[in-house]
């Protein structure tokens, strides 16, 4: 589902279902994320965190589940050419900063995985078939546990080296509690795709590679 706006739950007189509630148990995709209205973006924060939205009106209160996979895409700059190997970027530093600052830090903090696309990407590639098999392996290992539903006080099983690395990352990158938890949750899934329950240092390094680059 591609979202145009979320106003149907945030500002209308009646408690109508909005796109974020319609996407429950599915995917909500925001293309060109910084171009959405500020109030629309800020209204995403609680539904992404609590997986529900409460609409209070004079005569009614309605709660909708918002257990979604939120995905978004944005350019590196207003013109889109900042990382291009073949096109020249027309933006100055102030324009780039303003563009990125349209997304608040609290909302950035609720997005668990970031990946920066570049031209002629030389990183190791994986086929759809191989990725599908890895997802199935992780799914089987997480059956009954489901990483997406883990609480933030969950204790992750990891090797001593992995623990030392995440502690250094917390200090060096000033990770919030939410960012720390999301990193460990992702590292756990990476370990599961490799048929392991215990997190090792390579899993932490891989998970940290998906952090947002400021």
PDB file of C-alpha atoms in Angstrom:
ATOM      1  CA  UNK A   1       0.000   0.000   0.000  1.00  0.00           C
ATOM      2  CA  UNK A   2       1.341   3.439  -0.900  1.00  0.00           C
ATOM      3  CA  UNK A   3       0.256   6.093   1.571  1.00  0.00           C
ATOM      4  CA  UNK A   4      -0.901   9.505   0.350  1.00  0.00           C
ATOM      5  CA  UNK A   5      -1.813  10.879   3.782  1.00  0.00           C
ATOM      6  CA  UNK A   6      -2.936   9.796   7.206  1.00  0.00           C
ATOM      7  CA  UNK A   7      -5.442  12.598   7.815  1.00  0.00           C
ATOM      8  CA  UNK A   8      -8.377  10.231   7.924  1.00  0.00           C
ATOM      9  CA  UNK A   9      -7.336   9.163  11.398  1.00  0.00           C
ATOM     10  CA  UNK A  10      -5.580  12.261  12.653  1.00  0.00           C
ATOM     11  CA  UNK A  11      -7.933  15.157  12.119  1.00  0.00           C
ATOM     12  CA  UNK A  12     -11.388  14.215  10.932  1.00  0.00           C
ATOM     13  CA  UNK A  13     -14.503  14.668  13.036  1.00  0.00           C
ATOM     14  CA  UNK A  14     -15.491  11.021  12.800  1.00  0.00           C
ATOM     15  CA  UNK A  15     -13.265   8.138  13.862  1.00  0.00           C
ATOM     16  CA  UNK A  16     -12.609   6.829  10.375  1.00  0.00           C
ATOM     17  CA  UNK A  17     -10.029   4.209   9.494  1.00  0.00           C
ATOM     18  CA  UNK A  18      -6.911   5.696   7.904  1.00  0.00           C
ATOM     19  CA  UNK A  19      -4.314   4.154   5.645  1.00  0.00           C
ATOM     20  CA  UNK A  20      -2.022   3.149   8.492  1.00  0.00           C
ATOM     21  CA  UNK A  21      -4.834   1.082  10.050  1.00  0.00           C
ATOM     22  CA  UNK A  22      -5.836  -0.367   6.688  1.00  0.00           C
ATOM     23  CA  UNK A  23      -2.223  -1.551   6.335  1.00  0.00           C
ATOM     24  CA  UNK A  24      -2.373  -3.559   9.599  1.00  0.00           C
ATOM     25  CA  UNK A  25      -0.495  -6.874   9.186  1.00  0.00           C
ATOM     26  CA  UNK A  26       0.802  -5.581   5.856  1.00  0.00           C
ATOM     27  CA  UNK A  27       3.226  -3.050   4.361  1.00  0.00           C
ATOM     28  CA  UNK A  28       2.868   0.737   4.356  1.00  0.00           C
ATOM     29  CA  UNK A  29       5.221   2.387   1.849  1.00  0.00           C
ATOM     30  CA  UNK A  30       6.079   6.089   1.760  1.00  0.00           C
ATOM     31  CA  UNK A  31       7.866   7.133  -1.427  1.00  0.00           C
ATOM     32  CA  UNK A  32       9.751  10.471  -1.328  1.00  0.00           C
ATOM     33  CA  UNK A  33       9.452  10.501   2.470  1.00  0.00           C
ATOM     34  CA  UNK A  34      10.592  14.122   3.107  1.00  0.00           C
ATOM     35  CA  UNK A  35       7.843  15.478   0.828  1.00  0.00           C
ATOM     36  CA  UNK A  36       5.036  14.365   3.143  1.00  0.00           C
ATOM     37  CA  UNK A  37       3.518  17.016   5.382  1.00  0.00           C
ATOM     38  CA  UNK A  38       5.217  17.430   8.764  1.00  0.00           C
ATOM     39  CA  UNK A  39       2.103  16.530  10.763  1.00  0.00           C
ATOM     40  CA  UNK A  40       1.612  13.358   8.708  1.00  0.00           C
ATOM     41  CA  UNK A  41       5.159  12.220   9.453  1.00  0.00           C
ATOM     42  CA  UNK A  42       4.943  13.063  13.152  1.00  0.00           C
ATOM     43  CA  UNK A  43       1.621  11.223  13.424  1.00  0.00           C
ATOM     44  CA  UNK A  44       3.485   8.050  12.438  1.00  0.00           C
ATOM     45  CA  UNK A  45       5.567   7.938  15.600  1.00  0.00           C
ATOM     46  CA  UNK A  46       3.126   6.463  18.108  1.00  0.00           C
ATOM     47  CA  UNK A  47       1.506   3.944  15.712  1.00  0.00           C
ATOM     48  CA  UNK A  48       4.977   2.648  14.783  1.00  0.00           C
ATOM     49  CA  UNK A  49       6.000   2.433  18.434  1.00  0.00           C
ATOM     50  CA  UNK A  50       2.792   1.105  20.027  1.00  0.00           C
ATOM     51  CA  UNK A  51       1.398  -0.789  16.996  1.00  0.00           C
ATOM     52  CA  UNK A  52      -1.971   0.806  17.615  1.00  0.00           C
ATOM     53  CA  UNK A  53      -3.663   4.182  17.284  1.00  0.00           C
ATOM     54  CA  UNK A  54      -6.342   5.584  19.594  1.00  0.00           C
ATOM     55  CA  UNK A  55      -8.804   8.067  18.119  1.00  0.00           C
ATOM     56  CA  UNK A  56     -10.639  10.133  20.736  1.00  0.00           C
ATOM     57  CA  UNK A  57     -13.730  12.087  19.804  1.00  0.00           C
ATOM     58  CA  UNK A  58     -16.456  13.774  21.852  1.00  0.00           C
ATOM     59  CA  UNK A  59     -18.787  10.784  21.699  1.00  0.00           C
ATOM     60  CA  UNK A  60     -16.431   7.924  21.035  1.00  0.00           C
ATOM     61  CA  UNK A  61     -13.006   6.383  21.437  1.00  0.00           C
ATOM     62  CA  UNK A  62     -11.820   3.874  18.853  1.00  0.00           C
ATOM     63  CA  UNK A  63      -8.582   1.894  18.818  1.00  0.00           C
ATOM     64  CA  UNK A  64      -7.134   0.431  15.625  1.00  0.00           C
ATOM     65  CA  UNK A  65      -4.222  -1.977  15.345  1.00  0.00           C
ATOM     66  CA  UNK A  66      -1.270  -0.690  13.315  1.00  0.00           C
ATOM     67  CA  UNK A  67       1.052  -3.692  13.292  1.00  0.00           C
ATOM     68  CA  UNK A  68       2.728  -2.833  10.005  1.00  0.00           C
ATOM     69  CA  UNK A  69       5.983  -3.156   8.162  1.00  0.00           C
ATOM     70  CA  UNK A  70       6.830   0.477   7.438  1.00  0.00           C
ATOM     71  CA  UNK A  71       9.058   1.102   4.423  1.00  0.00           C
ATOM     72  CA  UNK A  72      10.145   4.412   2.947  1.00  0.00           C
ATOM     73  CA  UNK A  73      12.410   5.803   0.254  1.00  0.00           C
ATOM     74  CA  UNK A  74      14.081   9.184  -0.165  1.00  0.00           C
ATOM     75  CA  UNK A  75      16.756  10.806  -2.296  1.00  0.00           C
ATOM     76  CA  UNK A  76      20.138  11.771  -0.788  1.00  0.00           C
ATOM     77  CA  UNK A  77      19.411  15.413  -1.681  1.00  0.00           C
ATOM     78  CA  UNK A  78      16.618  17.497  -3.305  1.00  0.00           C
ATOM     79  CA  UNK A  79      17.930  16.995  -6.864  1.00  0.00           C
ATOM     80  CA  UNK A  80      18.711  13.323  -6.272  1.00  0.00           C
ATOM     81  CA  UNK A  81      22.248  13.362  -7.689  1.00  0.00           C
ATOM     82  CA  UNK A  82      24.379  13.699  -4.549  1.00  0.00           C
ATOM     83  CA  UNK A  83      25.739  10.129  -4.733  1.00  0.00           C
ATOM     84  CA  UNK A  84      25.685   9.830  -8.510  1.00  0.00           C
ATOM     85  CA  UNK A  85      28.872   8.839 -10.298  1.00  0.00           C
ATOM     86  CA  UNK A  86      27.707  10.375 -13.555  1.00  0.00           C
ATOM     87  CA  UNK A  87      25.488  13.369 -12.730  1.00  0.00           C
ATOM     88  CA  UNK A  88      26.362  16.574 -10.915  1.00  0.00           C
ATOM     89  CA  UNK A  89      24.498  17.529  -7.747  1.00  0.00           C
ATOM     90  CA  UNK A  90      22.919  21.004  -7.969  1.00  0.00           C
ATOM     91  CA  UNK A  91      22.222  21.347  -4.230  1.00  0.00           C
ATOM     92  CA  UNK A  92      24.154  23.354  -1.670  1.00  0.00           C
ATOM     93  CA  UNK A  93      24.817  22.164   1.896  1.00  0.00           C
ATOM     94  CA  UNK A  94      21.968  24.220   3.367  1.00  0.00           C
ATOM     95  CA  UNK A  95      19.439  22.745   0.926  1.00  0.00           C
ATOM     96  CA  UNK A  96      20.625  19.202   1.677  1.00  0.00           C
ATOM     97  CA  UNK A  97      20.447  19.819   5.437  1.00  0.00           C
ATOM     98  CA  UNK A  98      16.938  21.265   5.195  1.00  0.00           C
ATOM     99  CA  UNK A  99      15.822  18.340   3.058  1.00  0.00           C
ATOM    100  CA  UNK A 100      17.070  15.750   5.543  1.00  0.00           C
ATOM    101  CA  UNK A 101      15.780  17.707   8.547  1.00  0.00           C
ATOM    102  CA  UNK A 102      12.215  17.346   7.327  1.00  0.00           C
ATOM    103  CA  UNK A 103      12.367  13.977   9.070  1.00  0.00           C
ATOM    104  CA  UNK A 104      12.570  14.319  12.857  1.00  0.00           C
ATOM    105  CA  UNK A 105      15.083  12.356  14.930  1.00  0.00           C
ATOM    106  CA  UNK A 106      12.295  10.519  16.861  1.00  0.00           C
ATOM    107  CA  UNK A 107      10.874   9.251  13.558  1.00  0.00           C
ATOM    108  CA  UNK A 108      14.337   8.301  12.254  1.00  0.00           C
ATOM    109  CA  UNK A 109      14.843   6.412  15.520  1.00  0.00           C
ATOM    110  CA  UNK A 110      11.764   4.273  14.855  1.00  0.00           C
ATOM    111  CA  UNK A 111      13.062   3.040  11.496  1.00  0.00           C
ATOM    112  CA  UNK A 112      15.117  -0.063  12.185  1.00  0.00           C
ATOM    113  CA  UNK A 113      17.014  -0.694   8.928  1.00  0.00           C
ATOM    114  CA  UNK A 114      18.670   1.787   6.567  1.00  0.00           C
ATOM    115  CA  UNK A 115      20.327   0.951   3.275  1.00  0.00           C
ATOM    116  CA  UNK A 116      22.038   3.482   1.043  1.00  0.00           C
ATOM    117  CA  UNK A 117      21.798   2.665  -2.651  1.00  0.00           C
ATOM    118  CA  UNK A 118      24.674   3.707  -4.894  1.00  0.00           C
ATOM    119  CA  UNK A 119      25.396   3.369  -8.595  1.00  0.00           C
ATOM    120  CA  UNK A 120      27.517   0.410  -9.685  1.00  0.00           C
ATOM    121  CA  UNK A 121      27.109  -1.175  -6.256  1.00  0.00           C
ATOM    122  CA  UNK A 122      29.949  -3.679  -5.932  1.00  0.00           C
ATOM    123  CA  UNK A 123      28.669  -5.233  -2.705  1.00  0.00           C
ATOM    124  CA  UNK A 124      28.050  -8.948  -2.628  1.00  0.00           C
ATOM    125  CA  UNK A 125      24.732  -9.744  -4.290  1.00  0.00           C
ATOM    126  CA  UNK A 126      22.287 -12.499  -3.469  1.00  0.00           C
ATOM    127  CA  UNK A 127      19.605 -14.032  -5.672  1.00  0.00           C
ATOM    128  CA  UNK A 128      15.923 -13.853  -4.776  1.00  0.00           C
ATOM    129  CA  UNK A 129      15.904 -17.649  -4.420  1.00  0.00           C
ATOM    130  CA  UNK A 130      18.791 -17.631  -1.942  1.00  0.00           C
ATOM    131  CA  UNK A 131      17.244 -14.772   0.019  1.00  0.00           C
ATOM    132  CA  UNK A 132      13.914 -16.602   0.156  1.00  0.00           C
ATOM    133  CA  UNK A 133      15.646 -19.664   1.595  1.00  0.00           C
ATOM    134  CA  UNK A 134      17.410 -17.545   4.248  1.00  0.00           C
ATOM    135  CA  UNK A 135      14.115 -15.932   5.242  1.00  0.00           C
ATOM    136  CA  UNK A 136      12.526 -19.370   5.617  1.00  0.00           C
ATOM    137  CA  UNK A 137      15.404 -20.525   7.828  1.00  0.00           C
ATOM    138  CA  UNK A 138      15.033 -17.469  10.080  1.00  0.00           C
ATOM    139  CA  UNK A 139      11.250 -17.901  10.147  1.00  0.00           C
ATOM    140  CA  UNK A 140      11.533 -21.516  11.270  1.00  0.00           C
ATOM    141  CA  UNK A 141      14.034 -20.622  14.000  1.00  0.00           C
ATOM    142  CA  UNK A 142      11.875 -17.746  15.251  1.00  0.00           C
ATOM    143  CA  UNK A 143       8.582 -19.630  15.125  1.00  0.00           C
ATOM    144  CA  UNK A 144       6.831 -19.059  18.431  1.00  0.00           C
ATOM    145  CA  UNK A 145       9.300 -16.285  19.340  1.00  0.00           C
ATOM    146  CA  UNK A 146       8.927 -13.711  16.539  1.00  0.00           C
ATOM    147  CA  UNK A 147      11.611 -11.057  16.866  1.00  0.00           C
ATOM    148  CA  UNK A 148       9.167  -8.323  15.829  1.00  0.00           C
ATOM    149  CA  UNK A 149       7.211  -8.876  19.045  1.00  0.00           C
ATOM    150  CA  UNK A 150      10.134  -8.969  21.467  1.00  0.00           C
ATOM    151  CA  UNK A 151       9.988  -6.572  24.403  1.00  0.00           C
ATOM    152  CA  UNK A 152      12.826  -4.094  24.980  1.00  0.00           C
ATOM    153  CA  UNK A 153      13.830  -5.883  28.197  1.00  0.00           C
ATOM    154  CA  UNK A 154      14.469  -9.105  26.248  1.00  0.00           C
ATOM    155  CA  UNK A 155      17.825 -10.743  27.019  1.00  0.00           C
ATOM    156  CA  UNK A 156      19.763 -11.706  23.895  1.00  0.00           C
ATOM    157  CA  UNK A 157      22.127 -14.663  23.941  1.00  0.00           C
ATOM    158  CA  UNK A 158      25.486 -13.561  22.570  1.00  0.00           C
ATOM    159  CA  UNK A 159      29.194 -14.273  22.748  1.00  0.00           C
ATOM    160  CA  UNK A 160      31.417 -12.094  24.936  1.00  0.00           C
ATOM    161  CA  UNK A 161      33.040 -10.449  21.903  1.00  0.00           C
ATOM    162  CA  UNK A 162      29.631  -9.535  20.510  1.00  0.00           C
ATOM    163  CA  UNK A 163      28.641  -8.013  23.858  1.00  0.00           C
ATOM    164  CA  UNK A 164      31.830  -5.934  23.958  1.00  0.00           C
ATOM    165  CA  UNK A 165      31.204  -4.621  20.438  1.00  0.00           C
ATOM    166  CA  UNK A 166      27.614  -3.540  21.117  1.00  0.00           C
ATOM    167  CA  UNK A 167      28.766  -1.763  24.301  1.00  0.00           C
ATOM    168  CA  UNK A 168      31.411   0.135  22.316  1.00  0.00           C
ATOM    169  CA  UNK A 169      28.804   1.010  19.677  1.00  0.00           C
ATOM    170  CA  UNK A 170      26.449   2.370  22.343  1.00  0.00           C
ATOM    171  CA  UNK A 171      29.217   4.651  23.574  1.00  0.00           C
ATOM    172  CA  UNK A 172      30.763   5.663  20.233  1.00  0.00           C
ATOM    173  CA  UNK A 173      27.497   6.194  18.335  1.00  0.00           C
ATOM    174  CA  UNK A 174      25.420   7.418  21.310  1.00  0.00           C
ATOM    175  CA  UNK A 175      22.802   4.766  20.617  1.00  0.00           C
ATOM    176  CA  UNK A 176      19.448   5.272  22.299  1.00  0.00           C
ATOM    177  CA  UNK A 177      17.854   2.343  24.137  1.00  0.00           C
ATOM    178  CA  UNK A 178      15.546   1.859  21.148  1.00  0.00           C
ATOM    179  CA  UNK A 179      18.476   1.861  18.693  1.00  0.00           C
ATOM    180  CA  UNK A 180      20.400  -0.588  20.866  1.00  0.00           C
ATOM    181  CA  UNK A 181      17.416  -2.931  21.025  1.00  0.00           C
ATOM    182  CA  UNK A 182      16.756  -2.694  17.280  1.00  0.00           C
ATOM    183  CA  UNK A 183      20.425  -3.429  16.533  1.00  0.00           C
ATOM    184  CA  UNK A 184      20.375  -6.540  18.727  1.00  0.00           C
ATOM    185  CA  UNK A 185      17.061  -7.653  17.275  1.00  0.00           C
ATOM    186  CA  UNK A 186      18.464  -7.337  13.760  1.00  0.00           C
ATOM    187  CA  UNK A 187      21.674  -9.126  14.790  1.00  0.00           C
ATOM    188  CA  UNK A 188      19.519 -11.956  16.166  1.00  0.00           C
ATOM    189  CA  UNK A 189      17.706 -12.279  12.830  1.00  0.00           C
ATOM    190  CA  UNK A 190      21.026 -12.253  10.952  1.00  0.00           C
ATOM    191  CA  UNK A 191      22.251 -15.053  13.224  1.00  0.00           C
ATOM    192  CA  UNK A 192      19.041 -16.994  12.563  1.00  0.00           C
ATOM    193  CA  UNK A 193      19.512 -16.760   8.786  1.00  0.00           C
ATOM    194  CA  UNK A 194      22.868 -18.456   9.401  1.00  0.00           C
ATOM    195  CA  UNK A 195      21.216 -21.183  11.484  1.00  0.00           C
ATOM    196  CA  UNK A 196      22.485 -19.886  14.813  1.00  0.00           C
ATOM    197  CA  UNK A 197      20.656 -18.816  17.983  1.00  0.00           C
ATOM    198  CA  UNK A 198      23.621 -17.122  19.648  1.00  0.00           C
ATOM    199  CA  UNK A 199      24.739 -13.723  18.348  1.00  0.00           C
ATOM    200  CA  UNK A 200      28.428 -13.463  17.408  1.00  0.00           C
ATOM    201  CA  UNK A 201      30.537 -10.389  16.654  1.00  0.00           C
ATOM    202  CA  UNK A 202      30.016 -10.676  12.857  1.00  0.00           C
ATOM    203  CA  UNK A 203      26.253 -10.420  13.397  1.00  0.00           C
ATOM    204  CA  UNK A 204      26.692  -7.208  15.396  1.00  0.00           C
ATOM    205  CA  UNK A 205      28.970  -5.700  12.727  1.00  0.00           C
ATOM    206  CA  UNK A 206      26.443  -6.567  10.011  1.00  0.00           C
ATOM    207  CA  UNK A 207      23.547  -5.138  12.002  1.00  0.00           C
ATOM    208  CA  UNK A 208      25.480  -1.930  12.674  1.00  0.00           C
ATOM    209  CA  UNK A 209      26.104  -1.556   8.930  1.00  0.00           C
ATOM    210  CA  UNK A 210      22.356  -0.953   8.550  1.00  0.00           C
ATOM    211  CA  UNK A 211      22.406   2.075  10.871  1.00  0.00           C
ATOM    212  CA  UNK A 212      21.513   5.482   9.470  1.00  0.00           C
ATOM    213  CA  UNK A 213      24.510   7.415   8.185  1.00  0.00           C
ATOM    214  CA  UNK A 214      24.166  11.062   9.196  1.00  0.00           C
TER     215      UNK A 214
END
